[in-house]
mmCIF file of C-alpha atoms in Angstrom:
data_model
loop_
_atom_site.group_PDB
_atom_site.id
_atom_site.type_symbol
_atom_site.label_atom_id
_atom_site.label_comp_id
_atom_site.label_asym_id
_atom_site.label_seq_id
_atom_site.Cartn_x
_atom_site.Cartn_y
_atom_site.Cartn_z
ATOM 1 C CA UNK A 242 0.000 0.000 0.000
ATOM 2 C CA UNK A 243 2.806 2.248 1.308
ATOM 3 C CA UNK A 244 4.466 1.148 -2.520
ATOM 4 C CA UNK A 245 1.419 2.661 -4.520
ATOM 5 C CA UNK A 246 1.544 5.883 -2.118
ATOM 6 C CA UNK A 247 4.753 6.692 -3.167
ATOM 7 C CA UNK A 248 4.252 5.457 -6.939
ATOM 8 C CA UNK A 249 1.063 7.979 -7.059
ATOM 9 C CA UNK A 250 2.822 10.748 -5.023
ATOM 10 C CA UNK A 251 4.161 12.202 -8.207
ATOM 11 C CA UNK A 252 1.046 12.732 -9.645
ATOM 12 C CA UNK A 253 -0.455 14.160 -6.537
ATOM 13 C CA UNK A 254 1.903 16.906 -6.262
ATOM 14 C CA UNK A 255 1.810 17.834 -9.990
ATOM 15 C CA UNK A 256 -2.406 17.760 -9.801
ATOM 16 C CA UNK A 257 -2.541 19.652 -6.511
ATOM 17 C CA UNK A 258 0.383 22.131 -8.341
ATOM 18 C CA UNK A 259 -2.165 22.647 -11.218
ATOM 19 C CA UNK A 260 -5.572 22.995 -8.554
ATOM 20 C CA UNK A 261 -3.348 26.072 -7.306
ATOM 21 C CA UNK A 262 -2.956 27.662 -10.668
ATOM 22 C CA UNK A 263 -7.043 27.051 -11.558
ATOM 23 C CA UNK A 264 -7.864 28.636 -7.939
ATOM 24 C CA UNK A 265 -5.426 31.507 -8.978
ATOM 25 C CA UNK A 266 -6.211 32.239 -12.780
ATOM 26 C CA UNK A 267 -10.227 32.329 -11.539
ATOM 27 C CA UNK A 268 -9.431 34.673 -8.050
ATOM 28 C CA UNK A 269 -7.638 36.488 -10.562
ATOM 29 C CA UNK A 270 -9.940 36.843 -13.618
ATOM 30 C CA UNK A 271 -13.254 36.964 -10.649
ATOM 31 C CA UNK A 272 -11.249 39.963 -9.377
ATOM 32 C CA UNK A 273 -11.176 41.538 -12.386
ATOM 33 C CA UNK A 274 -14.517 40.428 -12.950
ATOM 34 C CA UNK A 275 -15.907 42.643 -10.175
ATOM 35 C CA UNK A 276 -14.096 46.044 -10.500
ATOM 36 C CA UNK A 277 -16.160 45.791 -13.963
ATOM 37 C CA UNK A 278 -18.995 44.728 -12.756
ATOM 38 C CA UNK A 279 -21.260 47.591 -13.362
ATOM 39 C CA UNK A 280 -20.453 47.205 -17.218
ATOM 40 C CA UNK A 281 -21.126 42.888 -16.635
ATOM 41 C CA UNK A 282 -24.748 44.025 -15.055
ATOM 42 C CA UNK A 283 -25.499 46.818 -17.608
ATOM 43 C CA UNK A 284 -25.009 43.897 -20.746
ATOM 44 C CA UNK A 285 -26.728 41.244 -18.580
ATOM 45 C CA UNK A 286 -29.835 44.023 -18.033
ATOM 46 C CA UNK A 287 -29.951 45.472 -20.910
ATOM 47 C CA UNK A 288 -32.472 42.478 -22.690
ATOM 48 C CA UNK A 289 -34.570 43.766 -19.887
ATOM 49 C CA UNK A 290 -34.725 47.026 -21.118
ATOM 50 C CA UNK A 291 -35.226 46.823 -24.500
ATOM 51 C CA UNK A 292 -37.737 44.588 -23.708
ATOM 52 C CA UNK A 293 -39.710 46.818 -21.718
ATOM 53 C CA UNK A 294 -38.070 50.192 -22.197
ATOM 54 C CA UNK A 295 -40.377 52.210 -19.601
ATOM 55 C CA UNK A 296 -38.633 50.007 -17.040
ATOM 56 C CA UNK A 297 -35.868 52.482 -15.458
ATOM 57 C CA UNK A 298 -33.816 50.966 -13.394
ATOM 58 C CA UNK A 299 -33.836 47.918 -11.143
ATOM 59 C CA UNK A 300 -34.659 47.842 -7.660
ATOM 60 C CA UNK A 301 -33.154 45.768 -4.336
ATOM 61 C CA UNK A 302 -34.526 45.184 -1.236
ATOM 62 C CA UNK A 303 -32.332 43.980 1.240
ATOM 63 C CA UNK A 304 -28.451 45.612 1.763
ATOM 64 C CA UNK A 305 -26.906 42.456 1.001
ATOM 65 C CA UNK A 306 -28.623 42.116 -2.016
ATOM 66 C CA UNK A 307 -27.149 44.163 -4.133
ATOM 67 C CA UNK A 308 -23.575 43.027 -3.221
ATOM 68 C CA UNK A 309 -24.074 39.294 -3.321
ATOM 69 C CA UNK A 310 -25.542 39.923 -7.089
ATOM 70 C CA UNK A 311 -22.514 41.142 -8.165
ATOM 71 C CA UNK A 312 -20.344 38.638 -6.366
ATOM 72 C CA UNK A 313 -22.148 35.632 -7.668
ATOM 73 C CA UNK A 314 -21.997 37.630 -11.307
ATOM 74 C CA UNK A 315 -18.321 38.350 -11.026
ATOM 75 C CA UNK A 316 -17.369 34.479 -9.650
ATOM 76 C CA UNK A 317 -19.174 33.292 -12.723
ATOM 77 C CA UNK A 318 -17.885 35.556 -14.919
ATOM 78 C CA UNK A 319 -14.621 34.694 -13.589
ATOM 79 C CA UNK A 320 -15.145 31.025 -14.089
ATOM 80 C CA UNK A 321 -16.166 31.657 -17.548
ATOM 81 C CA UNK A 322 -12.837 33.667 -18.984
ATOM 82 C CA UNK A 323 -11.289 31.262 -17.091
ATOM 83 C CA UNK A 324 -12.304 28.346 -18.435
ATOM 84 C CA UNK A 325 -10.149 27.546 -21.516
ATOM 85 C CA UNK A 326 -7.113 27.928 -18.799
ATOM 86 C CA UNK A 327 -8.827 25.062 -16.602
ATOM 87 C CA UNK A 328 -9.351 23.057 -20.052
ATOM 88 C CA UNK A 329 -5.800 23.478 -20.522
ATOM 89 C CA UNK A 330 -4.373 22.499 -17.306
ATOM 90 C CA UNK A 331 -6.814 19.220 -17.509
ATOM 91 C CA UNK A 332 -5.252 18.478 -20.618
ATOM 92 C CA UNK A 333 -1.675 18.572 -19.547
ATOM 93 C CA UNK A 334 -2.493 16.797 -16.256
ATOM 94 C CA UNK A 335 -3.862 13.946 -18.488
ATOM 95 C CA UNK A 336 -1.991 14.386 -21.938
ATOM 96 C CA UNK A 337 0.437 11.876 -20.570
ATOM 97 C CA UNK A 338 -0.955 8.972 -20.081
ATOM 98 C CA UNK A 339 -2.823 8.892 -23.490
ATOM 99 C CA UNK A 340 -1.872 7.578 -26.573
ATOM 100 C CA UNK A 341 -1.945 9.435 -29.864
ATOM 101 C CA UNK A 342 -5.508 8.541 -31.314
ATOM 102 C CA UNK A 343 -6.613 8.756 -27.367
ATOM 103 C CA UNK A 344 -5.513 12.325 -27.219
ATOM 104 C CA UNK A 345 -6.958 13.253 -30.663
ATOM 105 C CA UNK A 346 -10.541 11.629 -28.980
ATOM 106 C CA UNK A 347 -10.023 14.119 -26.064
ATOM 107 C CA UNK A 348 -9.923 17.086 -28.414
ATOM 108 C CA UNK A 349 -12.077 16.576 -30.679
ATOM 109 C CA UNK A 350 -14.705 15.962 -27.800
ATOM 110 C CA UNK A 351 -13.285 19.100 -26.138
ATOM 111 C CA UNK A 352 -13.681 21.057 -29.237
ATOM 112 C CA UNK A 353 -17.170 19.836 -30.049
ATOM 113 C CA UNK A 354 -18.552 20.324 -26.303
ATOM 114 C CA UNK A 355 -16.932 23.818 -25.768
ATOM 115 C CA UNK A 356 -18.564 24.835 -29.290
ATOM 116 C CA UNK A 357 -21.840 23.393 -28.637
ATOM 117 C CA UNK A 358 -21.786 25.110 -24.800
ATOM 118 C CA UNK A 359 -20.878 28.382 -26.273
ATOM 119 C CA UNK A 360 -23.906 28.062 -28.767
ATOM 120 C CA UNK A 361 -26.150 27.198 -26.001
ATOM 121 C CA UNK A 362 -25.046 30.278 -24.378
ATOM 122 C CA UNK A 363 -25.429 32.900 -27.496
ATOM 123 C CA UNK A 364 -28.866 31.452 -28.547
ATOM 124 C CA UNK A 365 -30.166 31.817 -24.827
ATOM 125 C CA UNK A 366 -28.681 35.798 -24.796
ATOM 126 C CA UNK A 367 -29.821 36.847 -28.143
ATOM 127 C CA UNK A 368 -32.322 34.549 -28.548
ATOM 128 C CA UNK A 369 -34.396 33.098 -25.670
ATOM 129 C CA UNK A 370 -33.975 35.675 -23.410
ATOM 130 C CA UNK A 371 -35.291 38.463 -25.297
ATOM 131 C CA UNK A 372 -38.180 36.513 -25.923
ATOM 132 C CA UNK A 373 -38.948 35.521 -22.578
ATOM 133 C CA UNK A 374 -38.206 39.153 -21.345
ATOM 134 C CA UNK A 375 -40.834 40.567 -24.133
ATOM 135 C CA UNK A 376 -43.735 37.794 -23.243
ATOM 136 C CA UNK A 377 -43.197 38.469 -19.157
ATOM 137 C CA UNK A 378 -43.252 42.105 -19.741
ATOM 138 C CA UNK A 379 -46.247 42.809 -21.806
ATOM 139 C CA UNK A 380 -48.282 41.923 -18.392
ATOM 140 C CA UNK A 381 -47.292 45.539 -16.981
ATOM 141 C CA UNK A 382 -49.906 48.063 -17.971
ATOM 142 C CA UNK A 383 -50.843 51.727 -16.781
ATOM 143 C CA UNK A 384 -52.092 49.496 -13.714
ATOM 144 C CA UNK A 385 -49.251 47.388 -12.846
ATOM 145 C CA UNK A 386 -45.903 48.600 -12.854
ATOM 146 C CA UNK A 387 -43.460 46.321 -12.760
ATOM 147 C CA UNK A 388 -40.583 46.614 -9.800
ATOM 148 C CA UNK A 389 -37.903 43.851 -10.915
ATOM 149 C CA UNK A 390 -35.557 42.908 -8.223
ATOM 150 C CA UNK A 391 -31.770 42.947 -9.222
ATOM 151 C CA UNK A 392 -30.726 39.685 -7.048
ATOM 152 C CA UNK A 393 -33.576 37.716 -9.129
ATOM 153 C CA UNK A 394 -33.389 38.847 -12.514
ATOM 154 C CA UNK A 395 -29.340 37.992 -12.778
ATOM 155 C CA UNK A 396 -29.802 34.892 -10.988
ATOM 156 C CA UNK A 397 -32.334 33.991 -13.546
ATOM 157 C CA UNK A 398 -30.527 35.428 -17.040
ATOM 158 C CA UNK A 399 -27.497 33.225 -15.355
ATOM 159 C CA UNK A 400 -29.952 30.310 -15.330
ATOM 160 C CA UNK A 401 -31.014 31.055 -18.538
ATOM 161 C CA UNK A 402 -27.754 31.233 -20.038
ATOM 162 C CA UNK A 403 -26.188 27.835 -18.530
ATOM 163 C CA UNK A 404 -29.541 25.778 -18.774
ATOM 164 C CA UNK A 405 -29.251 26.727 -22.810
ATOM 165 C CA UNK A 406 -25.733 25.566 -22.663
ATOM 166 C CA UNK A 407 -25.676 22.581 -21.114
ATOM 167 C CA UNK A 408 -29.095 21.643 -22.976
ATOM 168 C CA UNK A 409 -27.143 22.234 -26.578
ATOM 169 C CA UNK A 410 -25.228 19.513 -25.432
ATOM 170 C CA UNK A 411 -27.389 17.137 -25.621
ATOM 171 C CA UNK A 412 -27.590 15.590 -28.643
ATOM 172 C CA UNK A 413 -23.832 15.742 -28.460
ATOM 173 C CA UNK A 414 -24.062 13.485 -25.324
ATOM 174 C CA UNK A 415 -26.322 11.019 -26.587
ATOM 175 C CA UNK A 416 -24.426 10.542 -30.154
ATOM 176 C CA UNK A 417 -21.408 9.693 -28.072
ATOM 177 C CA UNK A 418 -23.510 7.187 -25.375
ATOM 178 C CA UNK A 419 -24.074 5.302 -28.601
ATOM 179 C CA UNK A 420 -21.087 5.311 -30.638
ATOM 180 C CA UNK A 421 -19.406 4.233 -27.038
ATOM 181 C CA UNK A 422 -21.890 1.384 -26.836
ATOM 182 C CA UNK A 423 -22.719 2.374 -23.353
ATOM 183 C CA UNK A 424 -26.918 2.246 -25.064
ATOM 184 C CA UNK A 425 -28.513 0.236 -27.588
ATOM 185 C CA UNK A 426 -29.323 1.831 -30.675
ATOM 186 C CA UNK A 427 -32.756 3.051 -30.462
ATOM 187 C CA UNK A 428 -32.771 3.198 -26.848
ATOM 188 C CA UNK A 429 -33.433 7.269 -26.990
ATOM 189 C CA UNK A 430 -36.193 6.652 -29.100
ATOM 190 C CA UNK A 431 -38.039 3.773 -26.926
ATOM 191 C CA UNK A 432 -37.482 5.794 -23.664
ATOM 192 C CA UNK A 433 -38.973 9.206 -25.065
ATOM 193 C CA UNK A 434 -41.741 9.335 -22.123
ATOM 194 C CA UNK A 435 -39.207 8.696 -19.253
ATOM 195 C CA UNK A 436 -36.974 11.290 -20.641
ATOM 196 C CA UNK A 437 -40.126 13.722 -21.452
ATOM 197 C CA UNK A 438 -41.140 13.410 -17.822
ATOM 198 C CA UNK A 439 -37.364 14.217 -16.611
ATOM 199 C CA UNK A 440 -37.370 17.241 -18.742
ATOM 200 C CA UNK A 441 -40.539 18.562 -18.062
ATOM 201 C CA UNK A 442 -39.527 18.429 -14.048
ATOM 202 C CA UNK A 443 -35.971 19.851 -15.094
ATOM 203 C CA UNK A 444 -37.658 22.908 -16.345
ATOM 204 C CA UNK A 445 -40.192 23.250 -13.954
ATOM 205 C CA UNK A 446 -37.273 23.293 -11.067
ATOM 206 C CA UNK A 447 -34.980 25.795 -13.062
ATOM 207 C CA UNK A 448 -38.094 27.860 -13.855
ATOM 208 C CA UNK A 449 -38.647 27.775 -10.054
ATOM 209 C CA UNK A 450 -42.377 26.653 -10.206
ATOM 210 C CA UNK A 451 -43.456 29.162 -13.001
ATOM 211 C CA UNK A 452 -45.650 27.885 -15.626
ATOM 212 C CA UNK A 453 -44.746 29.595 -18.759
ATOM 213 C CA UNK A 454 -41.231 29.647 -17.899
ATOM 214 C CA UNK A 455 -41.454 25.539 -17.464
ATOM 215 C CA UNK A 456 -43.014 25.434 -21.190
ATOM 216 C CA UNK A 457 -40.611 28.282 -22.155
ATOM 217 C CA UNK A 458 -37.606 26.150 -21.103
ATOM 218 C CA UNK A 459 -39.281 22.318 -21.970
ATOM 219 C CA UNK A 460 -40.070 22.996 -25.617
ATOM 220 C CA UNK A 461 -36.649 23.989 -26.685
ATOM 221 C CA UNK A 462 -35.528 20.938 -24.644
ATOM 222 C CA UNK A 463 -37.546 18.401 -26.158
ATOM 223 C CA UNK A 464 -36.573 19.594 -29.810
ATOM 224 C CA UNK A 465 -32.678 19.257 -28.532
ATOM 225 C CA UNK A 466 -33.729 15.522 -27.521
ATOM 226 C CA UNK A 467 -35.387 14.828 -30.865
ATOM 227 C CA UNK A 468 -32.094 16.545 -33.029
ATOM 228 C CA UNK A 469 -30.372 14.034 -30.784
ATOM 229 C CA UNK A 470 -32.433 10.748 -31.961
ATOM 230 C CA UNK A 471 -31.988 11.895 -35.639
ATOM 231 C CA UNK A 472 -28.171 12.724 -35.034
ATOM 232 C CA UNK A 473 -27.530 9.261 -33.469
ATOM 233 C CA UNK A 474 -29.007 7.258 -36.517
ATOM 234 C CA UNK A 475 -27.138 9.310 -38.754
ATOM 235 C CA UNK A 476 -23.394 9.184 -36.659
ATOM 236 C CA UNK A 477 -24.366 6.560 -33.974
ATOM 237 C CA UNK A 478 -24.425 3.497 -35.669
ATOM 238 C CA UNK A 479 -20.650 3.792 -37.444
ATOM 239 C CA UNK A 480 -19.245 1.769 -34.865
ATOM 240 C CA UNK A 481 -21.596 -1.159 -34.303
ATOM 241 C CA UNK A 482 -21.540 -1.005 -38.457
ATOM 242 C CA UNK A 483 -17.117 -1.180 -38.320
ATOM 243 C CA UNK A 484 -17.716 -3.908 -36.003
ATOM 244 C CA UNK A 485 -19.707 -5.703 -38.066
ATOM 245 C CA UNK A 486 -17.492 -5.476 -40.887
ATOM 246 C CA UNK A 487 -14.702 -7.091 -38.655
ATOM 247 C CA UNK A 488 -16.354 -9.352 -37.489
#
């Protein structure tokens, strides 16, 4: 036991050596983050008002509000300029140990999830967003003004933003589950209801219990599922096809 300890040690002090530069390189670019952070909350709110221009300005209600907005904004905004530097020191942490057609797996998966996260990401800003803003806002009327809370409105474009990313990867996921062979072929397409049902209370949760938010959120969702049964009979029989072959 003592034997693999010492054989491992190595690698302990060169992966706790690269956990102190990730910690580092997102203090750093979260502490950059925040001395912009009125220009990071003027792009995040401004959807809101051109959505509903009469709007002013945002409102907060407690004193901590205000100042745990912008730290949660500038942390994730940290994490997110960050984040190529984290890919990075992954990759030379496990570069390695991998052999040639191993490490060109690794990027090419990198390359493809990055893309599709970043996608995610734009369509819910310039997309989604907007139109959720618009729909929400035509309820105000000469007698309801709307008062928007600051804390709830970033946590929520934040939510917006990630959901949309993670959700454009997907079909991405589920071309790879079958080309691994970790699920049958077909398996996506016989499970639909299961995986409707897990959707529909994935939205409702990040929509925290409102309605049209839930359908807002599922529909896009369900259409990502569906472009992920029609991308994995077009990529994710090649292998099982190859093996064929061989066999």
């Amino acid at each position: 036991m003592i034997g693999v300890l010492e054989h491992f040690r190595p690698h302990q002090d060169e992966l706790r050596q690269r956990l102190i530069r990730c910690c580092i390189a997102v203090l750093l670019t979260s502490t950059i983050a925040y001395l912009c952070n009125d220009e990071i909350a003027a792009w995040c709110m401004r959807p809101l008002y051109l959505a509903y221009p009469p709007l002013g300005k945002l409102v907060y209600t407690k004193l901590t509000d205000a100042f745990l907005s912008y730290l949660k904004l500038s942390l994730l905004a940290g994490l997110a300029t960050a984040f190529p530097f984290l890919l990075y020191q992954v990759w030379l942490f496990i570069a390695p140990g991998l052999l040639d057609h191993e490490k060109r797996t690794v990027r090419t998966i990198v390359l493809w999830a990055t893309s599709l996260f970043v996608a995610g990401a734009t369509f819910a800003f310039f997309v989604a967003l907007p139109l959720m803003l618009h729909y929400f806002m035509s309820y105000a009327s000469p007698f309801l003004q709307p008062m928007i809370n600051l804390g709830p409105y970033l946590t929520f474009t934040i939510r917006m933003v990630l959901t949309c990313g993670i959700a454009f990867e997907i079909p991405f996921l589920m071309v790879m589950a079958t080309r691994a062979g970790l699920l049958k072929d077909g398996h996506f397409r016989q499970k639909r209801l299961p995986f409707y049902l897990a959707i529909a209370v994935l939205s409702f949760l990040l929509a925290a219990g409102e309605i049209t938010a839930t359908v807002l959120l599922a529909l896009p969702l369900i259409a990502l599922y569906e472009a992920g049964i029609v991308a994995c009979r077009v990529f994710g029989s090649r292998r099982s096809s190859g093996q064929t072959t061989v066999s």
